[in-house]
Amino acid sequence: MVMRRKLIAGNWKMNGLRAGGIALAGDLAGKCKAEAPNCDFLVCPPAHLLISVAEAIAGSGVALGGQDCHTAVSGAHTGDLSAEMLADAGCGFVILGHSERRADHGESSSLVRSKAAAAKRAGLTAIVCVGETADERKAGRALEVIESQVRESLPETAPEAAEASLVVAYEPVWAIGTGLTATPSDVAEVHAHIRKLLVELYGNDTGSAIRILYGGSVKPGNAAELMAVGDVDGALVGGASLKLDDFWAIGRSCP
Ligand code: PEP
């Protein structure tokens, strides 16, 4: 049986100034050094904090990630960061295709796939987000929408070291930042479907090793129940990742 260590990833979004961000990351790093956690922790701060946070978490085992990247290595792309720049800042991960970027910036699944290729080129692990809207779920189309996002957003070729180079995050759009969460049985159904697709796309060994995270209002109060669901290999956490005690408690709830 494949053992997948759980990944608890914090997406800070556009939150945090220098002092608070460094303190939050440093406090998490201190806790991880003092008490080896039962999961991998990752923080994805806004770009202006990457280098300071990299320093604050050095040697703690906490990983660093960006929230997006461009497809190109460099060039005339005002305001963008390349995957190589994220790696240069100390990142090992990058979140791609978050629903806020799909909605706010019109990002298509094919663009997300190109960004995933850029992440691979730079040696980053891409966390590719998929998820249905409330209307799509009400219309009974959740699995169909997720399946097409998975087929169109993920890299065409199998990742080399599966657990290390690709992660999928299931994030129902209606659950992000709303306090609503999918039921454990809905999460189980979607994660099992994504697992089946990963095995179909990349073969049994690789498809079974890729971590699938759940995201959408994960909090200390619901984390244990969600983390116990089959094929849930961790969480992508927004709001609760900004509070050290909550983020730590989510990690501690991993079985
Ligand atoms: C997210 O931003 O990916 C997210 C899941 O946010 P929240 O935990 O606040 O719902």
Coordinates of C-alpha atoms and ligand atoms in Angstrom, one line a residue:
M1 CA 0.0 0.0 0.0
V2 CA 1.3 3.5 -0.9
M3 CA 1.9 5.7 2.1
R4 CA 1.3 9.4 1.4
R5 CA 2.5 11.8 4.2
K6 CA -0.1 14.5 4.7
L7 CA 0.6 18.0 3.4
I8 CA -0.9 21.0 5.2
A9 CA -0.5 24.0 2.9
G10 CA -1.2 27.6 3.9
N11 CA -2.4 29.9 1.2
W12 CA -1.9 33.4 2.7
K13 CA -3.4 35.0 -0.4
M14 CA -2.9 38.8 -0.5
N15 CA -2.5 39.1 3.3
G16 CA 0.3 40.1 5.5
L17 CA 2.9 42.8 5.8
R18 CA 6.5 42.1 6.7
A19 CA 6.5 42.1 10.5
G20 CA 3.4 40.0 10.9
G21 CA 4.3 37.6 8.1
I22 CA 7.8 37.0 9.4
A23 CA 6.5 36.5 12.9
L24 CA 3.9 34.0 11.8
A25 CA 6.3 32.0 9.7
G26 CA 9.0 32.1 12.4
D27 CA 6.5 30.9 15.1
L28 CA 5.4 28.0 12.9
A29 CA 9.1 27.1 12.3
G30 CA 9.8 27.2 16.0
K31 CA 6.9 24.8 16.7
C32 CA 8.0 22.4 14.0
K33 CA 11.5 22.4 15.4
A34 CA 10.3 21.8 19.0
E35 CA 7.8 19.1 18.1
A36 CA 8.3 17.1 14.9
P37 CA 4.8 17.2 13.3
N38 CA 3.0 14.3 11.8
C39 CA 2.6 16.0 8.5
D40 CA 4.5 18.3 6.1
F41 CA 3.8 22.0 6.5
L42 CA 4.0 24.5 3.6
V43 CA 3.4 28.2 3.6
C44 CA 2.6 30.3 0.5
P45 CA 2.9 33.9 1.4
P46 CA 2.5 36.9 -1.0
A47 CA 5.5 37.5 -3.3
H48 CA 7.0 40.4 -1.3
L49 CA 7.4 38.1 1.7
L50 CA 9.0 35.1 0.0
I51 CA 12.6 35.9 0.8
S52 CA 12.1 37.0 4.4
V53 CA 9.8 34.0 5.1
A54 CA 12.5 31.7 3.5
E55 CA 14.9 33.0 6.1
A56 CA 12.4 32.7 8.9
I57 CA 11.7 29.0 8.2
A58 CA 15.2 27.9 7.3
G59 CA 16.1 24.6 8.9
S60 CA 12.7 23.9 10.3
G61 CA 11.3 21.6 7.7
V62 CA 8.5 24.0 6.8
A63 CA 8.4 24.4 3.0
L64 CA 7.8 27.6 1.0
G65 CA 5.6 28.1 -2.0
G66 CA 4.4 30.8 -4.4
Q67 CA 0.8 31.5 -5.2
D68 CA 1.2 31.6 -9.0
C69 CA 3.8 31.7 -11.8
H70 CA 4.2 32.8 -15.4
T71 CA 4.8 30.2 -18.1
A72 CA 8.0 32.0 -19.4
V73 CA 11.5 31.9 -17.8
S74 CA 11.9 35.7 -18.1
G75 CA 10.9 38.6 -20.3
A76 CA 8.5 41.5 -20.8
H77 CA 5.7 40.4 -18.5
T78 CA 5.1 43.2 -16.1
G79 CA 4.0 42.2 -12.7
D80 CA 4.6 38.5 -13.2
L81 CA 7.1 36.1 -11.5
S82 CA 8.6 33.1 -13.3
A83 CA 8.8 29.6 -11.7
E84 CA 12.6 30.0 -11.8
M85 CA 12.3 33.2 -9.7
L86 CA 10.2 31.4 -7.2
A87 CA 12.8 28.7 -7.0
D88 CA 15.5 31.3 -6.6
A89 CA 13.6 32.8 -3.7
G90 CA 13.6 29.5 -1.9
C91 CA 10.3 28.0 -3.0
G92 CA 9.8 24.3 -3.6
F93 CA 6.1 24.6 -4.4
V94 CA 3.7 26.8 -6.4
I95 CA -0.1 26.9 -6.2
L96 CA -1.6 26.9 -9.8
G97 CA -5.2 27.4 -11.1
H98 CA -6.6 28.5 -7.7
S99 CA -10.3 29.4 -8.4
E100 CA -9.6 33.0 -7.4
R101 CA -7.1 33.2 -10.3
R102 CA -9.4 31.3 -12.6
A103 CA -12.2 33.8 -11.8
D104 CA -10.2 37.1 -11.3
H105 CA -7.7 36.6 -14.1
G106 CA -9.7 34.4 -16.5
E107 CA -7.1 31.6 -16.2
S108 CA -8.1 28.6 -18.3
S109 CA -7.2 25.0 -17.7
S110 CA -4.8 25.0 -20.7
L111 CA -3.0 28.0 -19.2
V112 CA -2.8 26.2 -15.9
R113 CA -1.3 23.2 -17.7
S114 CA 1.4 25.4 -19.3
K115 CA 2.2 26.9 -15.8
A116 CA 2.5 23.3 -14.5
A117 CA 5.0 22.6 -17.2
A118 CA 6.9 25.8 -16.2
A119 CA 6.9 24.6 -12.5
K120 CA 8.3 21.3 -13.6
R121 CA 11.0 23.0 -15.7
A122 CA 12.1 25.0 -12.6
G123 CA 12.0 22.0 -10.3
L124 CA 8.9 23.1 -8.3
T125 CA 6.1 20.9 -7.2
A126 CA 2.9 22.3 -8.7
I127 CA -0.3 22.2 -6.5
V128 CA -3.0 22.2 -9.2
C129 CA -6.4 23.4 -8.0
V130 CA -9.7 22.1 -9.3
G131 CA -13.3 22.5 -8.1
E132 CA -16.9 23.1 -9.0
T133 CA -19.1 26.2 -8.4
A134 CA -22.3 26.0 -6.3
D135 CA -24.4 26.1 -9.5
E136 CA -22.4 23.2 -11.1
R137 CA -22.9 21.1 -7.9
K138 CA -26.6 21.9 -7.7
A139 CA -26.9 20.9 -11.4
G140 CA -25.3 17.5 -10.6
R141 CA -22.3 18.4 -12.7
A142 CA -19.6 18.4 -10.0
L143 CA -17.7 15.3 -11.1
E144 CA -17.9 16.2 -14.8
V145 CA -16.5 19.7 -14.2
I146 CA -13.7 18.4 -11.9
E147 CA -12.8 15.6 -14.4
S148 CA -12.5 18.1 -17.3
Q149 CA -10.3 20.4 -15.1
V150 CA -8.1 17.5 -14.1
R151 CA -7.8 16.3 -17.7
E152 CA -7.0 19.8 -19.1
S153 CA -4.9 21.3 -16.3
L154 CA -2.5 18.5 -15.3
P155 CA 0.8 17.9 -17.1
E156 CA 0.4 15.6 -20.1
T157 CA 3.5 13.6 -19.1
A158 CA 3.8 11.8 -15.8
P159 CA 5.6 13.6 -13.1
E160 CA 9.0 12.1 -12.4
A161 CA 8.9 11.7 -8.6
A162 CA 5.2 11.6 -8.1
E163 CA 4.8 12.6 -4.5
A164 CA 7.5 15.2 -4.9
S165 CA 6.6 16.9 -8.1
L166 CA 2.8 17.2 -8.4
V167 CA -0.1 17.7 -6.0
V168 CA -3.8 18.1 -6.8
A169 CA -6.1 20.3 -4.6
Y170 CA -9.8 19.7 -4.7
E171 CA -11.4 23.0 -3.6
P172 CA -15.1 23.4 -4.1
V173 CA -15.4 27.1 -5.1
W174 CA -18.5 27.6 -2.9
A175 CA -16.6 26.4 0.2
I176 CA -13.6 28.8 -0.1
G177 CA -13.7 31.5 2.5
T178 CA -17.4 31.0 3.1
G179 CA -17.4 28.8 6.3
L180 CA -19.1 26.1 4.3
T181 CA -17.4 22.7 3.8
A182 CA -18.2 19.8 1.6
T183 CA -19.5 16.8 3.5
P184 CA -17.0 14.0 4.1
S185 CA -19.0 11.7 1.8
D186 CA -18.9 14.3 -1.0
V187 CA -15.1 14.8 -0.4
A188 CA -14.6 11.0 -0.5
E189 CA -16.5 10.7 -3.8
V190 CA -14.5 13.5 -5.5
H191 CA -11.1 12.4 -4.2
A192 CA -11.8 8.8 -5.3
H193 CA -12.7 10.1 -8.7
I194 CA -9.5 12.2 -8.9
R195 CA -7.5 9.2 -7.8
K196 CA -9.0 7.1 -10.6
L197 CA -8.2 9.8 -13.1
L198 CA -4.6 10.1 -11.9
V199 CA -4.1 6.3 -12.2
E200 CA -5.6 6.4 -15.7
L201 CA -3.4 9.3 -16.7
Y202 CA -0.1 8.4 -15.2
G203 CA -0.3 4.6 -14.3
N204 CA -0.8 2.9 -11.0
D205 CA 2.5 3.7 -9.3
T206 CA 2.6 7.4 -10.1
G207 CA -1.1 7.9 -9.9
S208 CA -1.3 6.3 -6.4
A209 CA 1.6 8.4 -5.1
I210 CA 0.3 11.9 -6.0
R211 CA -1.2 13.7 -3.0
I212 CA -4.7 15.1 -3.2
L213 CA -5.5 17.9 -0.8
Y214 CA -9.0 19.1 0.2
G215 CA -9.5 22.9 0.5
G216 CA -12.5 25.0 1.5
S217 CA -13.0 26.4 5.0
V218 CA -10.8 23.8 6.7
K219 CA -10.6 24.8 10.4
P220 CA -9.5 23.1 13.6
G221 CA -13.1 22.0 14.3
N222 CA -13.6 20.1 11.0
A223 CA -10.0 19.1 10.1
A224 CA -9.9 15.7 11.9
E225 CA -13.0 14.5 10.2
L226 CA -11.8 15.7 6.7
M227 CA -8.3 14.4 7.1
A228 CA -9.6 10.9 8.0
V229 CA -11.4 10.6 4.6
G230 CA -9.9 8.1 2.2
D231 CA -7.6 9.7 -0.4
V232 CA -7.5 13.0 1.5
D233 CA -3.7 13.6 1.7
G234 CA -3.8 17.0 3.4
A235 CA -5.4 20.4 3.2
L236 CA -5.0 23.7 1.4
V237 CA -5.9 26.2 4.0
G238 CA -6.7 29.9 3.4
G239 CA -8.1 31.9 6.3
A240 CA -7.1 29.5 9.1
S241 CA -3.4 29.5 7.9
L242 CA -3.1 33.1 9.0
K243 CA -3.7 32.1 12.7
L244 CA -0.8 30.1 14.0
D245 CA -2.8 28.1 16.6
D246 CA -5.5 27.2 14.1
F247 CA -3.0 26.2 11.4
W248 CA -1.0 24.1 13.9
A249 CA -4.1 22.5 15.2
I250 CA -5.1 21.5 11.6
G251 CA -1.7 19.8 11.2
R252 CA -2.0 18.1 14.6
S253 CA -5.4 16.6 13.5
C254 CA -3.7 14.5 10.8
P255 CA -4.0 10.8 11.7
Ligands
PEP1 C1 -8.1 28.6 -0.3 O1 -7.8 29.8 -0.4 O2 -7.5 27.8 -1.0 C2 -9.0 28.3 0.8 C3 -9.3 27.0 0.9 O3 -9.4 29.2 1.6 P1 -10.3 29.0 3.0 O4 -9.6 28.0 3.8 O5 -10.3 30.4 3.7 O6 -11.6 28.6 2.6

